[in-house]
Short mmCIF file of C-alpha atoms in Angstrom, two decimals:
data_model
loop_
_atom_site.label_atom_id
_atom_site.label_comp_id
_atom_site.label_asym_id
_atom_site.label_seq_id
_atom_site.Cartn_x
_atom_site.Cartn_y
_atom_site.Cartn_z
CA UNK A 1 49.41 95.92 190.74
CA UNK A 2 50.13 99.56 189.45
CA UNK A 3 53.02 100.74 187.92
CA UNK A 4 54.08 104.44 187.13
CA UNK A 5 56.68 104.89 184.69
CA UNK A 6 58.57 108.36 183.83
CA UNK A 7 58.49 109.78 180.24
CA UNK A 8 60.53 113.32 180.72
CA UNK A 9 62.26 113.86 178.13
CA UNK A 10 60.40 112.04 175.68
CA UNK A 11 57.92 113.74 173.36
CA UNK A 12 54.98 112.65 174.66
CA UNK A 13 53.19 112.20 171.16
CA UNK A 14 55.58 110.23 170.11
CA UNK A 15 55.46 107.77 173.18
CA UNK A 16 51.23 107.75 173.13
CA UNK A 17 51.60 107.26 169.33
CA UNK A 18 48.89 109.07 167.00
CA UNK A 19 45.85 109.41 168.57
CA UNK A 20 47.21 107.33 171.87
CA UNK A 21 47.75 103.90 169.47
CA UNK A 22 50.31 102.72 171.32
CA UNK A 23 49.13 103.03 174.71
CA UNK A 24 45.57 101.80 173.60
CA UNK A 25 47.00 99.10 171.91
CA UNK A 26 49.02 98.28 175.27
CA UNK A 27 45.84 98.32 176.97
CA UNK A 28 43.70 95.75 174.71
CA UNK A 29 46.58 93.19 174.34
CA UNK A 30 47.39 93.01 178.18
CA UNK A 31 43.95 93.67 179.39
CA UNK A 32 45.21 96.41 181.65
CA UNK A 33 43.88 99.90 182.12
CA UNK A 34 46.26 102.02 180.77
CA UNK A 35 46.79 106.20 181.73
CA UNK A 36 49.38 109.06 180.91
CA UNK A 37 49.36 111.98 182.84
CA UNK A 38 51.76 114.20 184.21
CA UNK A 39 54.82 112.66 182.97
CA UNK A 40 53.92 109.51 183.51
CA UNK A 41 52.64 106.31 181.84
CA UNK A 42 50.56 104.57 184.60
CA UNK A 43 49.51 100.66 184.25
CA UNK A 44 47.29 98.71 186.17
CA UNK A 45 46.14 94.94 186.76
CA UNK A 46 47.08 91.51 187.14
CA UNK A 47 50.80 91.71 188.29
CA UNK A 48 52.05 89.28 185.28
CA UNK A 49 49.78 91.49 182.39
CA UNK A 50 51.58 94.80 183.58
CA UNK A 51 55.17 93.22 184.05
CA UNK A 52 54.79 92.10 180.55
CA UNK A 53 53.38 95.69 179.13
CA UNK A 54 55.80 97.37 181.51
CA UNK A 55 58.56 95.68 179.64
CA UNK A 56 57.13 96.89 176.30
CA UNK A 57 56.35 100.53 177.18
CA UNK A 58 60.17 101.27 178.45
CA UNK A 59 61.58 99.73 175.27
CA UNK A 60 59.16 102.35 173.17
CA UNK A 61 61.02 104.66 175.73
CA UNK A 62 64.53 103.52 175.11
CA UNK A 63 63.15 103.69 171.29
CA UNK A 64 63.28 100.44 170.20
CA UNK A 65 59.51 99.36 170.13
CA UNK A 66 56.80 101.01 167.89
CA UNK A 67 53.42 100.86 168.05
CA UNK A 68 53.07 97.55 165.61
CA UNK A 69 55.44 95.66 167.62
CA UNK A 70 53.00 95.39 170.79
CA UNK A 71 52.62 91.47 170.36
CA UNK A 72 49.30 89.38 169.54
CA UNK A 73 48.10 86.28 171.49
CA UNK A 74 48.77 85.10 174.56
CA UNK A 75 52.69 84.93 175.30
CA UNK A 76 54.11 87.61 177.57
CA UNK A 77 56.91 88.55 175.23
CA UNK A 78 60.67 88.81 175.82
CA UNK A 79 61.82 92.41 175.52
CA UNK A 80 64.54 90.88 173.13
CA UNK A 81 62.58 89.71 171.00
CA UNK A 82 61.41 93.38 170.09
CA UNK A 83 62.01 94.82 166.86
CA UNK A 84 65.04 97.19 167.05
CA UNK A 85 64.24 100.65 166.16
CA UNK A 86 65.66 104.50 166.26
CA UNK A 87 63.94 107.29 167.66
CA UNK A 88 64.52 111.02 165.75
CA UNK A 89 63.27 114.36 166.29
CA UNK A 90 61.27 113.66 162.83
CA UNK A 91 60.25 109.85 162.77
CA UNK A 92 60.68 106.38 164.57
CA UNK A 93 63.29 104.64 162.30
CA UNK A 94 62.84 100.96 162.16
CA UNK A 95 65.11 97.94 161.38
CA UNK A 96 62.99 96.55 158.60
CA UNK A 97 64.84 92.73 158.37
CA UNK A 98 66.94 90.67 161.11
CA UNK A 99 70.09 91.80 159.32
CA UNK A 100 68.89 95.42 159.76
CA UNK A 101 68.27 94.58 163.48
CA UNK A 102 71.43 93.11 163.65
CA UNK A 103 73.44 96.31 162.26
CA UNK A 104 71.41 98.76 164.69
CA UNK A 105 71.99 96.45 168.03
CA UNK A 106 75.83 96.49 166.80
CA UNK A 107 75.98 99.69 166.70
CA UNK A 108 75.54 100.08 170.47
CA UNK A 109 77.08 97.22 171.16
CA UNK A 110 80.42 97.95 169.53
CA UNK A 111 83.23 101.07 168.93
CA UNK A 112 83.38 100.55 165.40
CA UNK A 113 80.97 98.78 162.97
CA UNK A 114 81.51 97.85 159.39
CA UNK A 115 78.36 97.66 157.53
CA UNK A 116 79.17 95.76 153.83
CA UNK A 117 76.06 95.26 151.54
CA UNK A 118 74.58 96.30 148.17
CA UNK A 119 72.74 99.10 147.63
CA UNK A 120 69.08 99.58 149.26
CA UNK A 121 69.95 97.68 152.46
CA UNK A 122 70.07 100.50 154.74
CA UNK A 123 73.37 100.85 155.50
CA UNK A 124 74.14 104.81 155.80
CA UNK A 125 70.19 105.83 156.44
CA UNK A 126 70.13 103.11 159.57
CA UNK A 127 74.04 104.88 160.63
CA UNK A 128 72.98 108.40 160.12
CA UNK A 129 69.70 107.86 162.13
CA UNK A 130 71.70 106.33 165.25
CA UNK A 131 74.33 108.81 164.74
CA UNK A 132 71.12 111.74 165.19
CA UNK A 133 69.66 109.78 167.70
CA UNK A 134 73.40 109.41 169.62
CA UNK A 135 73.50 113.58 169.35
CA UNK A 136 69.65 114.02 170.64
CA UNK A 137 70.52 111.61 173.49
CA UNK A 138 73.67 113.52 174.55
CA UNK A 139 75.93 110.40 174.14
CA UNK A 140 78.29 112.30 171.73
CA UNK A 141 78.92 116.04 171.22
CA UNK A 142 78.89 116.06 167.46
CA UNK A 143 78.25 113.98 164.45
CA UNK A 144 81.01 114.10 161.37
CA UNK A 145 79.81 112.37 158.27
CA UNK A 146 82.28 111.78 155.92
CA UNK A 147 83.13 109.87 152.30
CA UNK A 148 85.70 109.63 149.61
CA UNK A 149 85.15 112.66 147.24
CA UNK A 150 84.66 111.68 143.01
CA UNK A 151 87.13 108.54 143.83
CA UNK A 152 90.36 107.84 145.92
CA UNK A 153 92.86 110.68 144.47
CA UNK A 154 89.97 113.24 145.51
CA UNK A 155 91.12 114.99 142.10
CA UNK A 156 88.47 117.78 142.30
CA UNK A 157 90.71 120.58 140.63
CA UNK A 158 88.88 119.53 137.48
CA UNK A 159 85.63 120.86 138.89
CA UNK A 160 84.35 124.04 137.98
CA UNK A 161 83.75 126.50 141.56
CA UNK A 162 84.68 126.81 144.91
CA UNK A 163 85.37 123.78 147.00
CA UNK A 164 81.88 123.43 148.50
CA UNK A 165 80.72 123.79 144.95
CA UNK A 166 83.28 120.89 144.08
CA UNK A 167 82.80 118.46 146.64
CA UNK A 168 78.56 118.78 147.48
CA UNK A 169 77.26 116.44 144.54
CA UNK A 170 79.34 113.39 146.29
CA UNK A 171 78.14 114.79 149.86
CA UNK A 172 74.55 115.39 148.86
CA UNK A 173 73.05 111.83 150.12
CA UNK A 174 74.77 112.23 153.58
CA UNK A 175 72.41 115.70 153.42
CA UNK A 176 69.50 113.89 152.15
CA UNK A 177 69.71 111.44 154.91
CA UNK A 178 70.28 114.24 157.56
CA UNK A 179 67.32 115.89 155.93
CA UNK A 180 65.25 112.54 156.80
CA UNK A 181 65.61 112.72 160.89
CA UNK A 182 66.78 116.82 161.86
CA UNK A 183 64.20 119.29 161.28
CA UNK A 184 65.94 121.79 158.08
CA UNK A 185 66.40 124.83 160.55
CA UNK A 186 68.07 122.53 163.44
CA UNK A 187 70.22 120.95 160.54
CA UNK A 188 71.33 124.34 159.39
CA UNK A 189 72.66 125.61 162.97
CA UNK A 190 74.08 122.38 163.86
CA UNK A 191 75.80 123.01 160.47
CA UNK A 192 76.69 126.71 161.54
CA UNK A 193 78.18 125.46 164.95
CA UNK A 194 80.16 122.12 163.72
CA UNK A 195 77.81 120.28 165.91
CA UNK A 196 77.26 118.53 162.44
CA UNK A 197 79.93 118.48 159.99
CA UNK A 198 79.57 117.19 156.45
CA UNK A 199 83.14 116.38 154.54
CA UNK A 200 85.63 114.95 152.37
CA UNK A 201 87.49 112.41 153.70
CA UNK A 202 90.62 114.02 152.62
CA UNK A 203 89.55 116.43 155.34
CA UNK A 204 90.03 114.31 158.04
CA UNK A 205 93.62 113.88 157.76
CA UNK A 206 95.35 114.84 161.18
CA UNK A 207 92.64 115.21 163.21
CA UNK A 208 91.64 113.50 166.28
CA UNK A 209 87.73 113.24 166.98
CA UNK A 210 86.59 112.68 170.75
CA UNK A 211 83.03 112.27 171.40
CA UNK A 212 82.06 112.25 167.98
CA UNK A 213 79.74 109.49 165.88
CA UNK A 214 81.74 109.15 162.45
CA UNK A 215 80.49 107.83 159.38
CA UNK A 216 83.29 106.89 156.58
CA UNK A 217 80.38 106.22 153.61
CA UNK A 218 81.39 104.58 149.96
CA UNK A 219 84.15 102.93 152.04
CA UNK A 220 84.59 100.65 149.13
CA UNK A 221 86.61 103.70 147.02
CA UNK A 222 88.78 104.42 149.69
CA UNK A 223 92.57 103.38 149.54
CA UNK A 224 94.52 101.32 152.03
CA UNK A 225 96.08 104.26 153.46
CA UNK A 226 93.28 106.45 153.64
CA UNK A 227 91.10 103.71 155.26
CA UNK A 228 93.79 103.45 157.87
CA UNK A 229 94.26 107.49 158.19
CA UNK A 230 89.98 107.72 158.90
CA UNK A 231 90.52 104.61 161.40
CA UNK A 232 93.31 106.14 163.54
CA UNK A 233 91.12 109.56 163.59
CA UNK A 234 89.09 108.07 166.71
CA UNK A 235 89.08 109.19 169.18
CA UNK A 236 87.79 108.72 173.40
CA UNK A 237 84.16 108.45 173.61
CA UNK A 238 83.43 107.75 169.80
CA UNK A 239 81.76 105.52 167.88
CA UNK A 240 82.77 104.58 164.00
CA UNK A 241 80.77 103.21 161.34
CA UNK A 242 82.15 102.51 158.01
CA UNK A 243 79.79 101.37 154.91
CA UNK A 244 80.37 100.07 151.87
CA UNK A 245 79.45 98.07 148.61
CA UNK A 246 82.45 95.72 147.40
CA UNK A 247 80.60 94.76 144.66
CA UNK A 248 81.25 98.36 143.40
CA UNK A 249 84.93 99.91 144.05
CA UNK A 250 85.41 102.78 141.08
CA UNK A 251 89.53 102.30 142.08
CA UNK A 252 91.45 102.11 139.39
CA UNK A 253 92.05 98.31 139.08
CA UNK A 254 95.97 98.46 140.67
CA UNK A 255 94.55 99.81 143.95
CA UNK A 256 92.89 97.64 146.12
CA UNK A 257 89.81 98.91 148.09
CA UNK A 258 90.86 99.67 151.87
CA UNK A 259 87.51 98.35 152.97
CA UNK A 260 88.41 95.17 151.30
CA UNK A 261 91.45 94.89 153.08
CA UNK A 262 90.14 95.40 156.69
CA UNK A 263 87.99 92.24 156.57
CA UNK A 264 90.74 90.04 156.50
CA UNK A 265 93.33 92.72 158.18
CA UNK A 266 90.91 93.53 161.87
CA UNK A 267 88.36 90.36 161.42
CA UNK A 268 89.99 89.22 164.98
CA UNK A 269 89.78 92.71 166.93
CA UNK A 270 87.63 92.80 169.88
CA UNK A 271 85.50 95.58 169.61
CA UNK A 272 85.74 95.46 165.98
CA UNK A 273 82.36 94.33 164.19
CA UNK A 274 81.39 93.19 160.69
CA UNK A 275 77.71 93.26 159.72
CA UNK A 276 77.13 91.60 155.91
CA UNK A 277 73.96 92.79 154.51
CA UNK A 278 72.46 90.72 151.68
CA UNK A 279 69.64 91.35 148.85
CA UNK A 280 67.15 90.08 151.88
CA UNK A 281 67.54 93.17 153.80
CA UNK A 282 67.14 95.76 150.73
CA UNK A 283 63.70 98.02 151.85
CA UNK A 284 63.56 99.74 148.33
CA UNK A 285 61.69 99.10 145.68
CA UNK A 286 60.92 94.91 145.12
CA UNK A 287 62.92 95.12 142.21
CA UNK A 288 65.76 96.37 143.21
CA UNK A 289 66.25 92.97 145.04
CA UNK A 290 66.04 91.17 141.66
CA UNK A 291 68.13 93.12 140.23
CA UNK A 292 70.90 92.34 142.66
CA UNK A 293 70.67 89.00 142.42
CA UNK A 294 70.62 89.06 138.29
CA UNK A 295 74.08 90.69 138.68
CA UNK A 296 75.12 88.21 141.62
CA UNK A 297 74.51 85.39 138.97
CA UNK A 298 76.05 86.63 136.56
CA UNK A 299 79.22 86.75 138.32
CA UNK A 300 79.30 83.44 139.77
CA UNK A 301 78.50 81.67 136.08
#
């Protein structure tokens, strides 16, 4: 059996992997002979071999395989069962745990996503990444990152400088993520052109954003009305993601946290999904895991 599959549009380094890995490694596990030429991957052999590697090679496609999830021994493996990943212009991002997974399949799966966990487990890298990868893929027209600026007041008149002065030390890791998956000089113009825009959330306010991906980050230090002001900025064709640490709201302590509130307040709204992230899915340093779990302790004693 042979079997020609189309890779236009795909870099085709990135498909082959470094030095062909991928498609070599495709070729020892399935005992197939494996070929890519002319914008094509071409596989042939035994019928049930290049079924099986078929399946694999169109979810590297789709970006959701990488070269160490081609399987070992001898089951002919479920496409499902792949590890979920995100494909950038700069790097293949994957979901590192099942909860990680679990956020990233969500994400397509659903309008709006809210992503609560402590901090390591991924939450805004894995959004921004699928946001990036939503843009490359033509799915939305623009990506709007946004969070709540020093805490819910946005008092910045305080600040020495303009504005953008003011407000960039609480938008810097929304940058720094960016920074991760957008070459600097395709960052910049998106920048230039609003095909990217970086924010307050106090900015948002009467807006309405159609084909957008929008990020509401540090959810946790938003108010209940300005979590319902971001909420009712969707727009058609969007997707929302909203993150956030309740273990650490900076409100003052007669304001409850807006991202609080939602879990009981939308918990029944199709369409609507909560993903809880735990110490198990933090990818940082081993420590950092520890330490979560010292403080966890300490406030259940």
């Amino acid at each position: 059996m042979k079997v020609s599959i189309p890779i236009s549009g795909s870099d085709p380094t990135t498909v082959s992997g470094f030095q062909d890995e991928f498609l070599k490694k495709i070729q020892t596990r399935f005992g197939i002979v494996v070929s890519m030429r002319n914008d094509h991957i071409y596989l042939k052999g035994a019928e049930e071999k290049v079924k099986a590697a078929e399946k694999i090679v169109r979810a590297r496609l789709s970006g959701e395989a990488e070269t160490a999830d081609v399987p070992a021994g001898d089951d002919i493996p479920d496409v499902e069962r792949v590890v979920t990943s995100t494909s950038t212009p700069k790097r293949l991002v994957k979901a590192k745990s099942l909860g990680q997974g679990d956020y990233v399949k969500s994400i397509d799966r659903h309008d709006i996503v809210v992503s609560i966990g402590p901090a390591g487990t991924g939450k805004t890298y894995l959004a921004v990444a699928k946001a990036v990868s939503f843009l490359m893929d033509k799915k939305v027209e623009r990506i709007i990152l946004t969070r709540p600026a020093v805490e819910a007041g946005e008092s910045l008149g305080f600040l020495p400088g303009a504005i953008e002065e003011k407000v960039d030390p609480y938008l810097r890791p929304l940058y720094d993520a960016l920074n991760d998956f957008l070459p600097y000089e395709r960052i910049r113009r998106f920048l230039e052109m609003k095909t990217i825009e970086v924010a307050p959330l106090a900015y948002m306010r009467g807006r309405t954003l159609n084909d957008s991906f929008i990020i509401l980050d540090e959810a946790q230090n938003t108010t209940s009305m300005q979590m319902k002001m971001f909420l009712t900025r969707m727009g058609w064709r969007s997707k929302v993601v909203v993150t956030g640490d309740i273990t650490q709201v900076d409100l003052p302590p007669n304001i409850p946290s807006g991202l609080i509130e939602i879990q009981h307040l939308l918990k029944n709204i199709n369409g609507i999904e909560f993903i809880y992230l735990s110490e198990n899915d933090v990818v940082r340093h081993h420590l950092v895991q520890k330490v979560i779990k010292a403080y966890e302790n300490q406030n259940t004693t």
